[in-house]
XYZ file of C-alpha atoms in Angstrom:
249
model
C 11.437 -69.619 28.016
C 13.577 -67.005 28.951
C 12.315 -63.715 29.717
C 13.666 -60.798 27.343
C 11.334 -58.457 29.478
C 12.676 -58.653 32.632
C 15.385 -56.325 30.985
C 12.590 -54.002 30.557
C 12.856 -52.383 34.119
C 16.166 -51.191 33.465
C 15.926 -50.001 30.101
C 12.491 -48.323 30.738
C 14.346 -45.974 33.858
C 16.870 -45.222 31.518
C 14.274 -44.312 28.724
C 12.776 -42.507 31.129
C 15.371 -40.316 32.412
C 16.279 -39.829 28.641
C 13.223 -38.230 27.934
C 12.678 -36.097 31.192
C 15.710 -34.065 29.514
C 15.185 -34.949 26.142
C 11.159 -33.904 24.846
C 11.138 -30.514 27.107
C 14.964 -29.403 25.518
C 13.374 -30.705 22.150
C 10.596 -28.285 22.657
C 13.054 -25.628 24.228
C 16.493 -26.239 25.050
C 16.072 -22.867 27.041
C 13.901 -24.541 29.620
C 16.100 -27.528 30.553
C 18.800 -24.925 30.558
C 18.006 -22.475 32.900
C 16.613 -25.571 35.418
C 20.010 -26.655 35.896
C 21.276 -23.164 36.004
C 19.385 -23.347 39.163
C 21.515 -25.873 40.984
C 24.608 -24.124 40.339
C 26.823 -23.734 43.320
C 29.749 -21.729 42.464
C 28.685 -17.907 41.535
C 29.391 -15.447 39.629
C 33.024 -13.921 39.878
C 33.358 -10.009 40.626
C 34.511 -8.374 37.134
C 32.679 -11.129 34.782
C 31.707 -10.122 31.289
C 27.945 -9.792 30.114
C 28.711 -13.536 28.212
C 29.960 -15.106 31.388
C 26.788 -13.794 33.188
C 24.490 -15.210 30.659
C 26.537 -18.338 30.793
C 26.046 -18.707 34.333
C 22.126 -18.095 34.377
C 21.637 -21.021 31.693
C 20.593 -18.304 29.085
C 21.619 -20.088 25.722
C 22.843 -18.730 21.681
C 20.794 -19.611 18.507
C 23.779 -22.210 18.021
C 23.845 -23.580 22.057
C 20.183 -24.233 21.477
C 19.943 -25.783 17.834
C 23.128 -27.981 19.059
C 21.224 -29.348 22.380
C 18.367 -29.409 20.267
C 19.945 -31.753 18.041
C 21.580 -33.956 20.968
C 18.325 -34.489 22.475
C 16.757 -35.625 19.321
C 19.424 -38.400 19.313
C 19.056 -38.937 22.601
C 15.484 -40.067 21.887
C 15.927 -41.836 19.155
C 18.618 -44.006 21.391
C 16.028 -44.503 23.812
C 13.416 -45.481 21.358
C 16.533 -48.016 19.873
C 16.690 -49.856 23.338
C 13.294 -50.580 23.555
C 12.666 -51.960 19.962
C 16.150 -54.282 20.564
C 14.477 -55.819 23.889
C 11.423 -56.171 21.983
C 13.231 -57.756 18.972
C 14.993 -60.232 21.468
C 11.753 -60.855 22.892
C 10.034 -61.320 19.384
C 12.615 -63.614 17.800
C 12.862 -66.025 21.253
C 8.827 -65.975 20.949
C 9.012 -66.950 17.502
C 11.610 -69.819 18.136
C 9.414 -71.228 20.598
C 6.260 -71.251 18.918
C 7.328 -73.173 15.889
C 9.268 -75.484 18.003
C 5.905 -76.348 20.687
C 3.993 -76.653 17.246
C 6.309 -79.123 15.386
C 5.867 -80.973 19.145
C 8.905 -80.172 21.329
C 7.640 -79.749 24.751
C 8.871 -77.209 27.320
C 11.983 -78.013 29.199
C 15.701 -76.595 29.679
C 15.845 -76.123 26.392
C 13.196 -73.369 26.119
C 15.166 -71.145 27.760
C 17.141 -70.381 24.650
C 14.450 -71.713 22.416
C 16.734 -70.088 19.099
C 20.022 -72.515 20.006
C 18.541 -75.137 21.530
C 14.750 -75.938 21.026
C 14.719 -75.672 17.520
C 17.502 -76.137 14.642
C 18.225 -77.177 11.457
C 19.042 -80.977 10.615
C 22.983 -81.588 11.275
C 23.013 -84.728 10.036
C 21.260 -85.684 6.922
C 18.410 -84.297 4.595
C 15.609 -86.618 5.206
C 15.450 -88.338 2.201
C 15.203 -92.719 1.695
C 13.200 -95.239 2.650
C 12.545 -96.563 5.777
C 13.860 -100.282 6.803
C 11.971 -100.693 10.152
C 9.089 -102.848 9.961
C 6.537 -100.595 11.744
C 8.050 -97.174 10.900
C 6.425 -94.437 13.516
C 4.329 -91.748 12.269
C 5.402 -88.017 11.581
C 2.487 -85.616 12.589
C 3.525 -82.008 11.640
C 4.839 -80.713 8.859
C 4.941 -76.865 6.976
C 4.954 -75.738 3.398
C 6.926 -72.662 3.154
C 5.358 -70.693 0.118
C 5.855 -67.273 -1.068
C 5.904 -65.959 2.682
C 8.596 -67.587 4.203
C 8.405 -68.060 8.314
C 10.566 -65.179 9.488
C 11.795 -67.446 12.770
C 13.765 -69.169 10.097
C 15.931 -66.806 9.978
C 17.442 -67.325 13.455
C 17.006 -70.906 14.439
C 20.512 -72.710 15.052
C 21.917 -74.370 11.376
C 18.974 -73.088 9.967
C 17.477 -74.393 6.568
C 18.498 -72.155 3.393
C 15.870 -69.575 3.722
C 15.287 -69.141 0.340
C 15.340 -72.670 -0.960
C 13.318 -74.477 1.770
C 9.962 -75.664 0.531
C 8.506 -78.038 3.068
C 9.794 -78.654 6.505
C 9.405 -81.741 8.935
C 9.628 -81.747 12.233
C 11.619 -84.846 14.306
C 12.509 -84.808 17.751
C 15.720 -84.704 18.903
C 16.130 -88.369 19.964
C 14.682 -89.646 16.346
C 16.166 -86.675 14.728
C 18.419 -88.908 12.926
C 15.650 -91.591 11.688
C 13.246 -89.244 9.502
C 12.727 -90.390 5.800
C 10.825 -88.531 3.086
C 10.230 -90.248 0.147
C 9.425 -88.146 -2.767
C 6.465 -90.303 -4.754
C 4.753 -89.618 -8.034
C 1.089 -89.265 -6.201
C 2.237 -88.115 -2.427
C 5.406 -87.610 -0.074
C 5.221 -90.084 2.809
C 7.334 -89.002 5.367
C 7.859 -91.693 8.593
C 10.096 -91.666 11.576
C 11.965 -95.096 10.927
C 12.029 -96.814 14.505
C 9.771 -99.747 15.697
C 8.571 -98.047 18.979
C 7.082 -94.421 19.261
C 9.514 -91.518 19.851
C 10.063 -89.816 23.432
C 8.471 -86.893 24.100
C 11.133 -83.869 23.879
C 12.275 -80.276 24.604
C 14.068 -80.330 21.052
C 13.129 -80.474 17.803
C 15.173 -80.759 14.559
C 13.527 -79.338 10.916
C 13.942 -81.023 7.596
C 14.370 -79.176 4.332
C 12.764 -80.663 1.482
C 13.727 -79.851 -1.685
C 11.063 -81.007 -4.071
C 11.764 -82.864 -7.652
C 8.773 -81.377 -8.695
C 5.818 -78.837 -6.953
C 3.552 -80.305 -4.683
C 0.757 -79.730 -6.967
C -1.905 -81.799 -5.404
C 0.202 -84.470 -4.328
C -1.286 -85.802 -0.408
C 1.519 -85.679 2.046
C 1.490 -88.790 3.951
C 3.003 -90.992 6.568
C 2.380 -94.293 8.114
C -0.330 -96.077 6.500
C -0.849 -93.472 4.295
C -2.256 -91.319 6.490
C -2.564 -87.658 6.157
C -0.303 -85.025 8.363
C -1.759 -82.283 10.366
C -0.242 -79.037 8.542
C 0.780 -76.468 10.759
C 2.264 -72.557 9.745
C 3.949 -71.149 13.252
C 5.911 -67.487 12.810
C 7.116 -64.763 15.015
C 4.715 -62.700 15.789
C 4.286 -58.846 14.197
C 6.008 -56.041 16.216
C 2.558 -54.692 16.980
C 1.335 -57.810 18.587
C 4.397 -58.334 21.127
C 4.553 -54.495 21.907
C 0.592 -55.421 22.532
C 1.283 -58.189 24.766
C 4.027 -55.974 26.654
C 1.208 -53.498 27.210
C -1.660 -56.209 28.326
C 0.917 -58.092 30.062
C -0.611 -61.193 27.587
């Protein structure tokens, strides 16, 4: 998967440098202000008034130091907004991948944008009919989106409706296009509707399922009525990726 952090080095000299000028001038802009009065190279001209001499020697108004007060405030809170977007890019391409190893896509070229091209929405198709092969293949994952919906939903490629998806399946991308869910009265049976097992993949497409009616207690099925492994991937919390950024987990 592609590595948000390795931005890191870059953004955490320039968060640095940010704050080497920033927290001391937000404690006193005086201080940071009479430093680099020190490296000044031109002096003072003969004849200059009292203002131009405290100019010169970095020594700062009520409204010079309330104004660099203020800049360096921002300043920080820029700094602070460059981290969290590496770590958002970081949490959402985490999240992507998770859901898409866990509905069974394995790692590949595709990982490296997990978001576009590990894990999307159906393009073709809802899922839904009966399947005409013979020996229809199994379908082993599948998620029930309740109250809490899976925040990586939000960012997967076509994604599903976020706030009308119930249950998702999981096909990969060469039997993306043979997945049938039939809705029954005692269970949903959903099969992958080819006579010989599906190749392994680094892409996986997810179904939207509507139901007719709640699940209740309804089994969900697939070939030979067998039950499917329920999974419940997400992006991880904020707190756990800044955690793994400090563990290096």
């Amino acid at each position: 998967m592609r590595n948000y952090w390795s931005l890191l080095p870059a953004v955490l000299v320039i968060v640095v440098l940010i704050l080497a000028y920033a927290v001391p001038t937000i404690i006193n802009p005086q201080w940071t202000s009479s430093i680099m009065a020190l490296f000044r190279t031109t002096g003072v001209p003969a004849g200059a008034s009292p203002e131009e001499v405290r100019r010169a020697a970095g020594i700062l108004g009520p409204q010079q130091r309330k104004s660099r007060r203020m800049l360096a405030i921002a300043m920080v809170v820029g700094a602070l907004g460059l981290v969290g977007f590496n770590v958002s890019l970081n949490r959402e391409a985490n999240g992507c991948y998770q859901a898409a190893r866990a509905f069974g896509a394995i790692d590949g070229r595709s990982a490296e944008d997990p978001c576009i091209n590990m894990i999307y929405g159906a393009f073709f198709g809802d899922g839904s009919g009966k399947p005409d092969e013979e020996n229809p293949q199994p379908v082993l994952y599948y998620q029930v989106v309740k109250d809490k919906k899976p925040k990586y939903l939000k960012w997967v490629q076509n994604a599903p409706k976020y706030d009308e998806t119930q249950l998702l399946f999981g096909a990969v991308g060469k039997c993306s296009l043979d997945l049938k869910v039939e809705q029954l009265e005692d269970k949903i049976r959903a099969t992958i509707d080819v006579d010989m097992p599906c190749p392994e993949d680094d892409d996986v497409a997810l179904f939207p399922i509507k139901l007719k009616k709640p699940l209740g207690d309804r089994k969900i099925v697939t070939v030979d009525d067998k039950p499917i492994t329920e999974i419940n991937p997400d992006m991880d919390s904020w707190f756990t990726v800044v955690k793994k950024l400090a563990t290096g987990g």
